[in-house]
Coordinates of C-alpha atoms in Angstrom, one line a residue:
M243 CA 133.6 -144.7 126.1
Q244 CA 134.1 -148.4 125.7
D245 CA 134.9 -147.9 122.0
Q246 CA 137.7 -145.5 123.0
L247 CA 139.1 -148.0 125.5
D248 CA 139.0 -150.9 123.0
K249 CA 141.2 -148.9 120.6
C250 CA 144.2 -149.2 122.9
T251 CA 146.9 -151.6 121.4
E252 CA 149.2 -151.1 124.4
C253 CA 151.9 -149.7 122.1
G254 CA 153.3 -147.6 124.9
A255 CA 153.7 -144.4 122.8
C256 CA 151.7 -142.4 125.4
D257 CA 154.0 -143.5 128.2
E258 CA 157.0 -142.2 126.4
V259 CA 155.7 -138.6 126.7
C260 CA 153.7 -138.7 129.9
P261 CA 155.4 -136.1 132.2
V262 CA 154.1 -137.7 135.4
Y263 CA 155.4 -141.1 134.5
K264 CA 158.7 -139.7 133.3
I265 CA 159.3 -138.0 136.7
T266 CA 157.9 -140.7 139.0
G267 CA 158.9 -143.8 137.1
E268 CA 155.8 -145.5 138.6
P269 CA 154.0 -147.6 136.0
V270 CA 150.6 -147.0 137.7
F271 CA 151.1 -143.3 136.9
S272 CA 151.6 -143.9 133.2
A273 CA 149.1 -142.8 130.6
M274 CA 148.4 -146.4 129.5
S275 CA 147.8 -147.5 133.1
R276 CA 145.4 -144.6 133.6
L277 CA 143.3 -145.9 130.7
K278 CA 143.1 -149.3 132.5
T279 CA 142.2 -147.5 135.8
A280 CA 139.5 -145.5 134.1
E281 CA 138.0 -148.7 132.7
M282 CA 138.0 -150.2 136.1
I283 CA 136.2 -147.2 137.5
F284 CA 133.6 -147.2 134.7
Y285 CA 132.8 -150.9 135.5
N286 CA 132.7 -150.4 139.2
K287 CA 135.7 -152.4 140.0
E288 CA 137.6 -151.7 143.1
I289 CA 140.8 -149.6 142.7
D290 CA 143.6 -149.1 145.2
D291 CA 144.8 -145.7 146.4
A292 CA 147.6 -145.5 143.9
R293 CA 145.2 -146.1 141.0
K294 CA 142.9 -143.5 142.4
E295 CA 145.8 -141.0 142.7
S296 CA 146.7 -141.7 139.1
I297 CA 143.4 -140.3 137.9
Y298 CA 144.0 -137.1 139.8
N299 CA 147.7 -136.5 139.2
C300 CA 147.3 -136.3 135.5
P301 CA 147.9 -132.7 134.3
K302 CA 145.6 -133.3 131.2
C303 CA 148.4 -131.9 129.1
M304 CA 147.3 -133.9 126.0
Q305 CA 150.8 -135.0 125.2
C306 CA 149.6 -138.6 125.3
E307 CA 146.8 -137.9 122.8
S308 CA 149.2 -136.1 120.5
V309 CA 151.2 -139.3 119.9
C310 CA 148.5 -141.9 120.2
P311 CA 148.2 -143.7 116.8
E312 CA 144.6 -144.7 117.6
E313 CA 143.7 -141.1 118.5
I314 CA 142.2 -142.2 121.9
K315 CA 140.7 -139.2 123.8
I316 CA 142.7 -140.0 127.0
T317 CA 142.1 -136.6 128.6
R318 CA 138.4 -137.0 128.2
L319 CA 138.5 -140.5 129.7
V320 CA 140.4 -139.1 132.7
H321 CA 137.8 -136.4 133.1
E322 CA 134.9 -139.0 132.9
A323 CA 136.7 -141.1 135.5
R324 CA 137.0 -138.2 137.9
A325 CA 133.3 -137.3 137.4
N326 CA 132.4 -141.0 138.0
L327 CA 134.3 -141.1 141.3
A328 CA 132.7 -137.9 142.4
N329 CA 129.2 -139.2 141.5
K330 CA 129.9 -142.3 143.6
G331 CA 131.0 -140.1 146.5
I332 CA 134.5 -141.4 146.6
G333 CA 136.1 -138.5 144.8
P334 CA 137.7 -136.1 144.5
L335 CA 140.6 -136.3 147.0
E336 CA 140.5 -134.6 150.5
K337 CA 142.7 -131.7 149.4
H338 CA 140.5 -131.0 146.4
G339 CA 137.5 -130.7 148.8
I340 CA 139.4 -128.1 150.9
I341 CA 140.2 -126.0 147.8
I342 CA 136.6 -126.3 146.6
K343 CA 135.3 -125.0 149.9
G344 CA 137.7 -122.1 149.5
I345 CA 136.5 -121.4 146.0
Q346 CA 132.9 -121.3 147.2
K347 CA 133.8 -119.0 150.1
K348 CA 136.1 -116.5 148.2
S349 CA 135.0 -116.9 144.6
N350 CA 138.6 -117.7 143.5
S351 CA 140.7 -120.8 143.3
V352 CA 143.9 -119.5 145.0
G353 CA 142.5 -118.2 148.3
G354 CA 143.0 -114.6 147.4
D355 CA 141.3 -111.7 149.1
P356 CA 138.6 -110.5 146.7
G357 CA 139.0 -107.0 148.0
K358 CA 142.6 -106.9 146.7
R359 CA 141.8 -108.5 143.3
L360 CA 142.5 -105.2 141.4
D361 CA 145.4 -103.9 143.5
W362 CA 147.7 -104.3 140.5
L363 CA 145.7 -101.6 138.7
D364 CA 147.7 -98.4 138.8
E365 CA 144.7 -96.1 137.9
K366 CA 141.2 -95.6 139.1
F367 CA 138.9 -98.4 138.1
I368 CA 136.1 -97.2 135.8
Q369 CA 133.3 -99.5 134.9
K370 CA 133.0 -99.2 131.1
K371 CA 130.3 -100.4 128.9
S372 CA 131.3 -102.9 126.2
D373 CA 130.1 -106.2 124.8
T374 CA 133.7 -107.4 125.1
L375 CA 134.9 -108.5 128.5
L376 CA 138.5 -108.8 129.6
Y377 CA 138.2 -111.6 132.1
L378 CA 141.4 -111.8 134.0
G379 CA 141.1 -115.1 135.9
C380 CA 142.3 -116.0 139.4
I381 CA 146.0 -116.6 138.7
P382 CA 146.7 -113.3 136.8
A383 CA 144.6 -111.3 139.3
Y384 CA 146.1 -112.8 142.5
L385 CA 149.4 -114.7 141.8
V386 CA 150.9 -113.4 138.5
K387 CA 149.7 -109.8 138.7
D388 CA 152.1 -108.6 136.1
A389 CA 150.2 -110.7 133.5
A390 CA 147.0 -108.8 134.5
H391 CA 148.8 -105.4 134.5
A392 CA 150.6 -105.9 131.2
T393 CA 147.6 -107.4 129.3
Y394 CA 145.3 -104.6 130.5
H395 CA 147.7 -101.9 129.4
V396 CA 148.7 -103.5 126.1
L397 CA 145.0 -103.8 125.1
K398 CA 144.4 -100.2 126.2
K399 CA 147.4 -98.8 124.3
L400 CA 146.2 -100.6 121.2
D401 CA 142.7 -98.9 121.5
F402 CA 140.9 -102.2 122.0
N403 CA 137.4 -101.6 123.3
F404 CA 136.7 -103.8 126.4
M405 CA 135.4 -103.7 129.9
M406 CA 136.5 -105.4 133.1
L407 CA 134.5 -106.4 136.2
E408 CA 135.3 -104.9 139.6
E409 CA 133.9 -108.2 141.1
E410 CA 134.9 -110.9 138.6
G411 CA 134.7 -114.1 140.6
C412 CA 136.0 -117.4 139.2
C413 CA 135.5 -119.3 136.0
Y414 CA 135.2 -122.4 138.2
T415 CA 137.3 -124.6 136.1
Y416 CA 138.7 -126.2 139.2
L417 CA 135.2 -127.7 140.1
Y418 CA 134.9 -129.2 136.6
E419 CA 138.5 -130.5 136.6
S420 CA 138.1 -132.2 139.9
G421 CA 135.1 -134.1 138.7
R422 CA 132.5 -132.1 140.6
T423 CA 130.5 -131.3 137.5
D424 CA 127.3 -131.0 139.7
L425 CA 128.8 -128.0 141.4
A426 CA 130.5 -126.7 138.3
K427 CA 127.1 -126.6 136.5
Q428 CA 125.6 -124.5 139.2
Y429 CA 128.4 -121.9 139.2
F430 CA 128.7 -121.9 135.4
E431 CA 125.0 -121.0 135.2
K432 CA 125.5 -118.1 137.5
N433 CA 128.3 -116.7 135.4
V434 CA 126.4 -117.2 132.1
K435 CA 123.5 -115.2 133.6
K436 CA 125.8 -112.5 134.7
F437 CA 127.4 -112.2 131.3
S438 CA 124.0 -112.2 129.6
N439 CA 122.8 -109.4 131.9
L440 CA 125.8 -107.4 130.9
G441 CA 125.3 -108.0 127.2
I442 CA 128.7 -109.8 126.9
K443 CA 129.3 -111.3 123.4
H444 CA 133.1 -111.8 123.5
I445 CA 135.3 -112.8 126.4
V446 CA 139.0 -112.2 126.1
V447 CA 141.2 -114.1 128.6
P448 CA 145.0 -114.1 129.5
C449 CA 144.5 -117.4 131.3
N450 CA 144.5 -120.7 129.5
G451 CA 142.4 -122.4 132.2
C452 CA 139.7 -119.8 131.7
L453 CA 140.0 -120.2 128.0
K454 CA 139.4 -123.9 128.0
C455 CA 136.7 -123.6 130.7
F456 CA 134.6 -121.0 128.9
K457 CA 135.2 -122.4 125.4
Y458 CA 134.7 -126.1 126.2
F459 CA 133.6 -126.9 129.7
Y460 CA 130.7 -124.5 129.8
P461 CA 129.2 -125.9 126.5
D462 CA 129.8 -129.4 127.8
L463 CA 127.5 -128.9 130.7
L464 CA 125.2 -126.1 129.5
G465 CA 125.1 -126.4 125.7
K466 CA 126.0 -123.7 123.2
M467 CA 127.1 -120.3 124.6
D468 CA 126.0 -116.9 123.3
F469 CA 129.5 -115.5 123.6
K470 CA 132.8 -116.3 121.8
V471 CA 136.1 -116.8 123.7
S472 CA 139.5 -115.6 122.6
H473 CA 143.0 -115.7 124.2
A474 CA 144.7 -112.4 124.6
V475 CA 147.5 -113.5 122.3
E476 CA 145.0 -113.9 119.4
I477 CA 143.6 -110.4 119.9
I478 CA 147.0 -108.7 120.3
Y479 CA 148.4 -110.4 117.3
E480 CA 145.6 -109.2 115.1
L481 CA 146.0 -105.7 116.4
L482 CA 149.8 -105.5 116.1
K483 CA 150.2 -107.1 112.7
K484 CA 148.4 -104.1 111.3
R485 CA 150.4 -101.6 113.3
P486 CA 153.9 -103.1 113.8
E487 CA 155.4 -99.6 113.7
L488 CA 154.1 -99.1 117.3
L489 CA 156.7 -101.5 118.6
N490 CA 160.2 -100.5 119.6
K491 CA 162.8 -103.2 119.2
V492 CA 164.1 -104.6 122.5
E493 CA 166.8 -107.1 121.7
Q494 CA 167.0 -110.2 123.9
K495 CA 167.4 -113.9 123.5
I496 CA 164.5 -115.9 124.8
T497 CA 162.8 -119.2 124.6
Y498 CA 159.1 -119.3 124.1
Q499 CA 157.4 -122.1 126.2
D500 CA 154.3 -123.4 124.4
P501 CA 151.4 -123.9 126.9
C502 CA 149.7 -127.2 126.5
R503 CA 146.2 -125.8 126.1
L504 CA 147.3 -123.3 123.5
A505 CA 149.7 -125.4 121.4
R506 CA 148.0 -128.8 121.6
G507 CA 144.5 -127.6 122.4
E508 CA 144.1 -124.6 120.1
K509 CA 147.0 -125.0 117.7
I510 CA 148.1 -121.5 118.6
T511 CA 151.9 -121.6 118.2
E512 CA 153.0 -119.0 115.7
E513 CA 151.2 -115.9 116.8
P514 CA 153.1 -115.5 120.1
R515 CA 156.4 -116.2 118.3
E516 CA 155.6 -113.6 115.7
L517 CA 154.7 -111.1 118.4
L518 CA 158.0 -111.7 120.2
K519 CA 160.0 -111.3 117.0
M520 CA 158.2 -108.0 116.3
C521 CA 159.4 -106.8 119.7
G522 CA 163.0 -107.5 118.7
S523 CA 163.4 -110.8 120.5
T524 CA 165.7 -113.6 119.1
L525 CA 164.0 -116.9 119.7
E526 CA 165.9 -120.0 120.7
E527 CA 163.6 -123.0 120.5
A528 CA 163.4 -125.6 123.2
E529 CA 164.2 -129.1 122.0
K530 CA 160.5 -130.0 122.4
N531 CA 158.3 -127.2 121.1
R532 CA 155.0 -126.3 119.6
E533 CA 152.6 -129.3 119.7
D534 CA 155.5 -131.4 121.1
A535 CA 156.2 -129.0 124.0
I536 CA 156.8 -130.4 127.5
C537 CA 154.1 -129.7 130.1
C538 CA 155.0 -127.3 133.0
G539 CA 153.3 -129.7 135.4
A540 CA 150.7 -127.3 136.8
G541 CA 147.4 -127.9 135.1
A542 CA 144.1 -129.7 135.9
G543 CA 144.5 -129.4 139.7
I544 CA 147.8 -131.1 140.0
R545 CA 149.7 -128.0 141.3
S546 CA 147.5 -127.6 144.3
V547 CA 147.2 -131.2 145.3
F548 CA 150.5 -132.6 144.3
P549 CA 152.9 -129.6 144.6
K550 CA 156.2 -131.7 144.7
L551 CA 155.3 -133.6 141.6
S552 CA 154.3 -130.4 139.8
I553 CA 157.5 -128.6 140.8
D554 CA 159.7 -131.6 139.8
I555 CA 158.1 -131.6 136.3
A556 CA 158.7 -127.9 136.1
E557 CA 162.4 -128.4 137.2
S558 CA 162.9 -131.0 134.5
L559 CA 161.5 -128.7 131.8
L560 CA 163.6 -125.7 133.0
K561 CA 166.8 -127.8 132.9
S562 CA 166.1 -128.6 129.3
I563 CA 166.0 -125.0 128.2
S564 CA 169.3 -123.2 127.7
T565 CA 168.3 -119.6 127.7
K566 CA 168.0 -117.6 130.9
T567 CA 164.8 -115.9 129.9
I568 CA 161.6 -117.8 129.0
A569 CA 158.4 -116.2 127.8
T570 CA 155.0 -117.9 127.8
S571 CA 151.4 -117.1 127.2
C572 CA 150.1 -119.1 130.2
P573 CA 150.0 -117.5 133.7
F574 CA 150.0 -120.9 135.4
C575 CA 153.2 -121.8 133.4
T576 CA 154.6 -118.4 134.5
F577 CA 153.8 -119.1 138.1
N578 CA 154.9 -122.7 138.3
L579 CA 158.1 -122.3 136.4
S580 CA 159.0 -119.2 138.3
Y581 CA 158.4 -120.9 141.6
A582 CA 160.4 -124.0 140.5
S583 CA 163.3 -121.8 139.3
E584 CA 163.5 -120.1 142.6
K585 CA 163.0 -123.2 144.7
K586 CA 165.7 -125.2 142.7
N587 CA 168.1 -122.2 142.3
L588 CA 168.0 -122.4 138.5
E589 CA 168.2 -118.7 137.9
K590 CA 165.6 -118.5 135.1
E591 CA 163.4 -115.5 134.4
I592 CA 159.9 -116.5 133.3
I593 CA 157.9 -113.7 131.8
Y594 CA 154.3 -113.5 130.7
F595 CA 154.4 -112.5 127.0
T596 CA 152.4 -109.2 127.4
R597 CA 155.1 -107.8 129.6
I598 CA 157.6 -108.0 126.7
I599 CA 155.0 -106.3 124.4
L600 CA 154.2 -103.6 126.9
D601 CA 157.9 -102.8 127.3
S602 CA 158.2 -102.6 123.5
L603 CA 155.3 -100.2 123.3
E604 CA 156.6 -97.8 125.9

């Protein structure tokens, strides 16, 4: 880690794009300051409450990394700082602890009733057998149910062979993101055992948090996995580019909001745009798009612990987009931007991308 820290030339490029610093104006909450705070934590130096908060109010959007001329892995250093604080017993924050207890009790990160997890399903649940699992994730299942509904029906209409779980549980990304890697490892192992017993070889997710967790966090703690992980947009794009005649053109002007973990993390930017165009949408690009897209402010635990900051970041993003309708391929973006739009009376409609595809298929 020290070699990463030593690379910093204090050029300030990261601070220019940090969404938290841009909203708060507090130097301690800048990306460059976070690096200094992380170094203090690694060397057991005392940090004040503001510095401690700065480690947890980072949405890990990777915008800082995308502009860093030294290619410093800032997001990883923030994670290591969180884990270090947890190992010392001085992290995470109190509110993280409350949410973690809720996850352990209800097996989801949003306090949802597990008995109502599939109440969006407008047909009888049938437990199919397949080595491909559609893993919905907590936010689609409980908070953005149209993302779950539309993704399920699009894949079904395209004759994609998959199964779902009646009792899915959580991917437990929140445990990892908060720095509680000890707990995360325990729950990751339980999920891996469950997937193995079911013969799962491929996990398809509509949720970007689940994507990153299964694809990177699980191997980080457990080693190589026996399953591959795909985002729903990848699967749907491959299916529809072979059968575009299935889509009816529904003309509308929209802006596609690139999610951080797909655009910067996976370099998936063109597939969702092509799908929306195939549905008849006219795309009007945001000023900052693709790998330069602005973060919605929800990720890495920030929305649950710092809701005002998260909503303020979302408001700033929404005000920078001229179109009324915004499509995205991240349920958390959908949730946070929708909430901010309503809270701030911005009159924006935020849609999870599979809804547009499903409407075009019907």
